[in-house]
Short mmCIF file of C-alpha atoms in Angstrom, two decimals:
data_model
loop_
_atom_site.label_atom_id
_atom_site.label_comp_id
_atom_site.label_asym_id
_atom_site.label_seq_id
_atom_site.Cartn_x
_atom_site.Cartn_y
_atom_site.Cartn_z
CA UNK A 1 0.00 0.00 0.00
CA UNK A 2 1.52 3.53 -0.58
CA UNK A 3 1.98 6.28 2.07
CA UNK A 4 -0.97 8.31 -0.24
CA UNK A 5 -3.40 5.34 0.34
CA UNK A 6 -2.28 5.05 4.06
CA UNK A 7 -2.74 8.67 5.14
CA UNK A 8 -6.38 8.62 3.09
CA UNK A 9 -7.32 5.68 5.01
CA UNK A 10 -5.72 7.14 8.61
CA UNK A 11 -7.68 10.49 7.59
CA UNK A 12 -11.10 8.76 7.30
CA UNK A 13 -10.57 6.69 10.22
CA UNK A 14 -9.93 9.33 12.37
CA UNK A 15 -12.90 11.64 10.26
CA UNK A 16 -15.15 8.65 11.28
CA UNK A 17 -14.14 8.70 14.86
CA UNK A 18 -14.50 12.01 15.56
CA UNK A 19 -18.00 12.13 13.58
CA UNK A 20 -19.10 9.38 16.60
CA UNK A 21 -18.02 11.10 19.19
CA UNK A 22 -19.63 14.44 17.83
CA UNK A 23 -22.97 11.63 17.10
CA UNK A 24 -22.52 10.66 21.23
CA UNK A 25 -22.05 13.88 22.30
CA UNK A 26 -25.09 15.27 21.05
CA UNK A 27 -27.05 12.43 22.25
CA UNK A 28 -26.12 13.58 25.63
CA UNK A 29 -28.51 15.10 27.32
CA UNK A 30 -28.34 18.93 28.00
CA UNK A 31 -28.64 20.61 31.41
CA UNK A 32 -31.51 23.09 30.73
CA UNK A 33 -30.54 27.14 31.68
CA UNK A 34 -34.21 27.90 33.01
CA UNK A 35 -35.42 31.26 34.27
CA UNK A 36 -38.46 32.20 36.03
CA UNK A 37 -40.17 35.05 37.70
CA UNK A 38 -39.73 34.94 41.74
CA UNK A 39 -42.09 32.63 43.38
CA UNK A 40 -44.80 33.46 46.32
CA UNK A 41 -44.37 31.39 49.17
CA UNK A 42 -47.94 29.76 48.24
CA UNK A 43 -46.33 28.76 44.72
CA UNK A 44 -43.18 27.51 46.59
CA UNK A 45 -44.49 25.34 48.55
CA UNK A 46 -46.13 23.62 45.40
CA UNK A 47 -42.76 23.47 43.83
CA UNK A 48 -41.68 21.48 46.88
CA UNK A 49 -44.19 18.79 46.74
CA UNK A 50 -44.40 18.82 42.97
CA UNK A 51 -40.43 17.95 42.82
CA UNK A 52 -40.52 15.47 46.02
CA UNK A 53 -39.60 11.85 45.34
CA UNK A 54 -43.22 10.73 46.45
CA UNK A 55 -45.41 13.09 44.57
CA UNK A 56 -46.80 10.55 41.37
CA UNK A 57 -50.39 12.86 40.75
CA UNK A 58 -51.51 16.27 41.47
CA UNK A 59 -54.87 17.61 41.13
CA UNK A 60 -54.26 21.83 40.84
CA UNK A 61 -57.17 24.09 41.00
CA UNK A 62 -57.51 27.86 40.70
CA UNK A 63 -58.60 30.34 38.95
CA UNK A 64 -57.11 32.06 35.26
CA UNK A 65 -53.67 33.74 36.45
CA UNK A 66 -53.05 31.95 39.35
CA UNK A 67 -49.84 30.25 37.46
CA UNK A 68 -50.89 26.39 37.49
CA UNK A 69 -49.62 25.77 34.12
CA UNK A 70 -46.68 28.06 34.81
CA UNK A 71 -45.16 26.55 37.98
CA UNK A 72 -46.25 22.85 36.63
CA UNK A 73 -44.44 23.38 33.40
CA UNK A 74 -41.36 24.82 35.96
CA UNK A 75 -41.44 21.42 37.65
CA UNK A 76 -41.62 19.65 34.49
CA UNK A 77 -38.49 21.36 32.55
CA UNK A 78 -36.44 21.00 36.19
CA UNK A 79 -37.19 17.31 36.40
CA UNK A 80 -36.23 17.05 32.57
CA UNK A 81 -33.14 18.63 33.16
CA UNK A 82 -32.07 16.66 36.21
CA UNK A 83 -32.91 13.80 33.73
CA UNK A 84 -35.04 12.10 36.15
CA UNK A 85 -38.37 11.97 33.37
CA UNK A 86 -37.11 11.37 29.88
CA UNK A 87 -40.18 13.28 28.42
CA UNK A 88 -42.45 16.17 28.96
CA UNK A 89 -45.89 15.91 27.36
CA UNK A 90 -48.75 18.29 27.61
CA UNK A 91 -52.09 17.19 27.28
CA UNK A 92 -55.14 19.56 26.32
CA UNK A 93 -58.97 18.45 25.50
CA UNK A 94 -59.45 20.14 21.91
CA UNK A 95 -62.40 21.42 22.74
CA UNK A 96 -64.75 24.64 21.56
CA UNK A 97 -65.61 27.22 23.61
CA UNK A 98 -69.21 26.81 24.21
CA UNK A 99 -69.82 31.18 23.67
CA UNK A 100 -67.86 30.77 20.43
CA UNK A 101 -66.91 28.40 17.46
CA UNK A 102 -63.34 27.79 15.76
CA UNK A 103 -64.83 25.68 12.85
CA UNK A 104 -63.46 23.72 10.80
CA UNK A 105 -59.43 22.94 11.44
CA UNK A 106 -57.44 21.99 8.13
CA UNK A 107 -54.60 19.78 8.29
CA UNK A 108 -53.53 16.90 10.07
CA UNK A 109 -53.52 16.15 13.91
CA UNK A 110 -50.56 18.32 14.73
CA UNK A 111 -51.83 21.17 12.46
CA UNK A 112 -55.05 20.97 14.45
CA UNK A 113 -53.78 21.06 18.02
CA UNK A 114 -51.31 23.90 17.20
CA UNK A 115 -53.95 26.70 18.50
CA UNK A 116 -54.35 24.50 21.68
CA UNK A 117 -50.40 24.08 22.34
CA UNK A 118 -50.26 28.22 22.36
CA UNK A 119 -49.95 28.29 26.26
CA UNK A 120 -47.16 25.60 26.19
CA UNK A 121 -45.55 27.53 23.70
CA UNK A 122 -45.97 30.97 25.42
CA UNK A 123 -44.86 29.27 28.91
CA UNK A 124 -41.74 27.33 27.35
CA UNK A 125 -40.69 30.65 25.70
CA UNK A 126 -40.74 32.08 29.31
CA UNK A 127 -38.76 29.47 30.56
CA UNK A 128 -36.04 28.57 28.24
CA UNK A 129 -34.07 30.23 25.45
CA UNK A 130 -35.04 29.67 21.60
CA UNK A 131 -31.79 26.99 21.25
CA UNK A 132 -33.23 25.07 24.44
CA UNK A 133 -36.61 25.05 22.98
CA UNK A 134 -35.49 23.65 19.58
CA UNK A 135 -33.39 20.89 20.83
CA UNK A 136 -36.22 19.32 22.93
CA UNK A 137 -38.87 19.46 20.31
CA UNK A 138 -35.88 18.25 17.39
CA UNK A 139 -35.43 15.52 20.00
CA UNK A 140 -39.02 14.32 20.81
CA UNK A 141 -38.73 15.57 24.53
CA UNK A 142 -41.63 17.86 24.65
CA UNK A 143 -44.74 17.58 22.64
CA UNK A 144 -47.93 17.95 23.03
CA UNK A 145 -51.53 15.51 22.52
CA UNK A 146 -54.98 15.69 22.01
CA UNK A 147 -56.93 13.70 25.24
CA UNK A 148 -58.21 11.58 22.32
CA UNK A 149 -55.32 10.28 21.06
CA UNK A 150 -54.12 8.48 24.70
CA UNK A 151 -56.42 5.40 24.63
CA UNK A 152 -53.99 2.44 25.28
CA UNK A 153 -51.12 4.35 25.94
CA UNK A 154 -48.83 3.98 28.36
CA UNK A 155 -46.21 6.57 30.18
CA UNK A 156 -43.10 5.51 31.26
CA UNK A 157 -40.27 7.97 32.48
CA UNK A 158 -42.65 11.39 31.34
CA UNK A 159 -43.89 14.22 32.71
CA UNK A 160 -47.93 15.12 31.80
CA UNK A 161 -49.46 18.29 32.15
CA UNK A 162 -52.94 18.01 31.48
CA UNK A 163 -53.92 21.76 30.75
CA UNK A 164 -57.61 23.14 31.02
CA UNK A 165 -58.55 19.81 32.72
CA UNK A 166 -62.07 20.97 33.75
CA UNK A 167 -63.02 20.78 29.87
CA UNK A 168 -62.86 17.01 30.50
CA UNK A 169 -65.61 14.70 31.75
CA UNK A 170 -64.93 11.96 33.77
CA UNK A 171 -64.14 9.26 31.61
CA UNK A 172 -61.42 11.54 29.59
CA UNK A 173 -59.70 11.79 33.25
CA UNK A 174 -59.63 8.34 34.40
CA UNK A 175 -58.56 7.42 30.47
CA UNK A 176 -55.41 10.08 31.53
CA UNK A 177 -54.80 8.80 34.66
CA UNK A 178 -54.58 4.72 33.74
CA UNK A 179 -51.80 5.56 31.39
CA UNK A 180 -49.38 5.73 34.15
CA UNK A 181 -46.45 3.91 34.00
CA UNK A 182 -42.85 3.84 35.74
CA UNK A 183 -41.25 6.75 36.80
CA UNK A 184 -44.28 8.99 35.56
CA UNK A 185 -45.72 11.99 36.85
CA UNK A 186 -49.09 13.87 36.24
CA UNK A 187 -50.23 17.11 37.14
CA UNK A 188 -53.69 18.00 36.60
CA UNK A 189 -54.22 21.52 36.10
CA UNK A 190 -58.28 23.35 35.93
CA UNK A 191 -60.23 25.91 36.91
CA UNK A 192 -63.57 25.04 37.82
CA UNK A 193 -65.07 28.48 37.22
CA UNK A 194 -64.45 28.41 33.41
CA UNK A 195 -65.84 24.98 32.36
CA UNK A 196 -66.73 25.11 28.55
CA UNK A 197 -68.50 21.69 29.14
CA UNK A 198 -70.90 22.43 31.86
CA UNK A 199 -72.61 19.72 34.35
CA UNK A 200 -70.36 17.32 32.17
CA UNK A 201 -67.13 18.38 33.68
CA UNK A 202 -65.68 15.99 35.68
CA UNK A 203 -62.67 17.71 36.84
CA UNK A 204 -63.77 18.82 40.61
CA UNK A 205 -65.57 15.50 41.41
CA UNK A 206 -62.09 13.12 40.34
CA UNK A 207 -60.23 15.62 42.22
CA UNK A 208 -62.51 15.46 45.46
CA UNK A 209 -62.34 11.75 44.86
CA UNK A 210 -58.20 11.86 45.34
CA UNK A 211 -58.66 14.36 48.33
CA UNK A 212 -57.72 12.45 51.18
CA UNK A 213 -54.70 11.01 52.74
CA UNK A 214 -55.10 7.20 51.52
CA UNK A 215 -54.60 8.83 48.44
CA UNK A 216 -51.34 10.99 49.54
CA UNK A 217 -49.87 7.90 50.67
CA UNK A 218 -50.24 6.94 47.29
CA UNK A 219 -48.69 10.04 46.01
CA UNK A 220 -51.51 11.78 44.64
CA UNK A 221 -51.99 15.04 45.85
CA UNK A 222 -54.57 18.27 45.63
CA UNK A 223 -53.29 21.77 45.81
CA UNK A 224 -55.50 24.93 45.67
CA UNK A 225 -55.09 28.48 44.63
CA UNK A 226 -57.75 31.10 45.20
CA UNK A 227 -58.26 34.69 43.75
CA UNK A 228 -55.30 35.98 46.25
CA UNK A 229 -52.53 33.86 44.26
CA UNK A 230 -53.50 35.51 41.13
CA UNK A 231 -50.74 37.33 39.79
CA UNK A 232 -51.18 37.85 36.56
CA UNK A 233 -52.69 41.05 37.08
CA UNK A 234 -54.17 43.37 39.34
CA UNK A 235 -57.26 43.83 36.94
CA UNK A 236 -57.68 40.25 36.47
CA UNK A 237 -57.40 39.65 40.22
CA UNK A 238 -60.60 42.16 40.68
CA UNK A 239 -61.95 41.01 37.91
CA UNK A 240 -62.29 37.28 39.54
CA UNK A 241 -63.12 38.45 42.76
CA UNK A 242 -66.07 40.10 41.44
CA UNK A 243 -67.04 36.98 39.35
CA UNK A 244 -66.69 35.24 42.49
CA UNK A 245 -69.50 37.42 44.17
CA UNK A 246 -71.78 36.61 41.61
CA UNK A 247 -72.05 32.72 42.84
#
């Protein structure tokens, strides 16, 4: 063989090897940077039992802006990047408001969930930088589903948010909840004064179900917010309260 064929071949070797470690390298997973606003005490002591070892289910109820799907999305991305769930997957019922119709969605599934998967989108761009967000959804660690689509499923190593949860009935919940598998964690985040469903919501009687300390020892646990926690705004913290006084 001459020296010209030998330093070709010792070239593409060493091309080849340093193409697999690049390959490995980027398989690695990637501690997330992830900001957030500061927490109320309220929202960190739901932090604490959203991140303890125990904690499998939580039922969260409160009203718009009391930062449910905020701080459950925070303990999703921080269990994601301590790589203790593999996946984070957000779950929303694709359902019309029932004061006024979308119509008719083109496209296929993912083109028709994209207006529901706004708030994920919105939260995650809160959270983490454009590059973070692109190499979770290039690598299949964050997505999001349609409560339809999870009939014999089953969640190993993820993190669910179920968003809007009291736009579910009964049977869509307990459909979410027997998908758990391994190492799997669900947070169930409503508000029960903005059902688009009605009397066939079946958000507050599951989590009433769960509320009680057989079901703690189980890991499932309830946490409440009220019009105080709201801090979205001052004006939409009077305008609940005065909602409120209505019922």
């Amino acid at each position: 063989m001459s020296s010209k064929k030998q330093t070709t071949t010792s070239d593409e070797i060493r091309s080849d090897s340093q193409l697999q470690d690049q390959i490995r390298e980027n398989e690695k997973p990637r501690t997330l940077k992830i900001k957030h606003k500061k927490f109320t005490d309220k929202q960190k002591n739901f932090v604490d039992i959203g991140l303890a070892d125990n904690t499998n289910m939580m039922f969260i109820n409160g009203p718009a802006g009391s930062a449910k799907t905020y701080i459950s999305i925070y303990c999703g991305l921080k269990l994601l990047s301590e790589q203790k769930v593999e996946e984070l997957v957000y779950i929303r019922n694709a359902v019309e408001s029932s004061d006024h119709k979308l119509g008719f969605l083109p496209g296929a599934q993912d083109d028709k969930m994209a207006p529901y998967l706004e708030p994920l989108k919105d939260k995650l761009e809160e959270f983490l930088s454009i590059v973070d967000i692109k190499y979770l959804q290039e690598d299949n660690r964050i997505y999001g589903v349609p409560v339809g689509f999870l009939r014999g499923a089953s969640w190993t190593d993820k993190f669910v948010i179920v968003d809007e949860a009291q736009n579910m009935t009964e049977k869509e919940l307990i459909t979410i909840m027997t998908r758990v598998g391994e190492n799997t964690r669900v947070f169930i985040c409503g508000d029960t004064m903005q059902s688009d469903i009605g009397n066939k919501s079946g958000f507050a009687n599951i989590q009433n179900l769960f509320n009680d300390e057989s079901s703690k020892e189980q890991g499932i646990f309830t946490f409440e917010f009220d019009e105080d926690d709201i801090i979205r705004s001052k004006l939409v913290k009077f305008i609940v309260r005065r909602i409120k006084s209505l019922r």
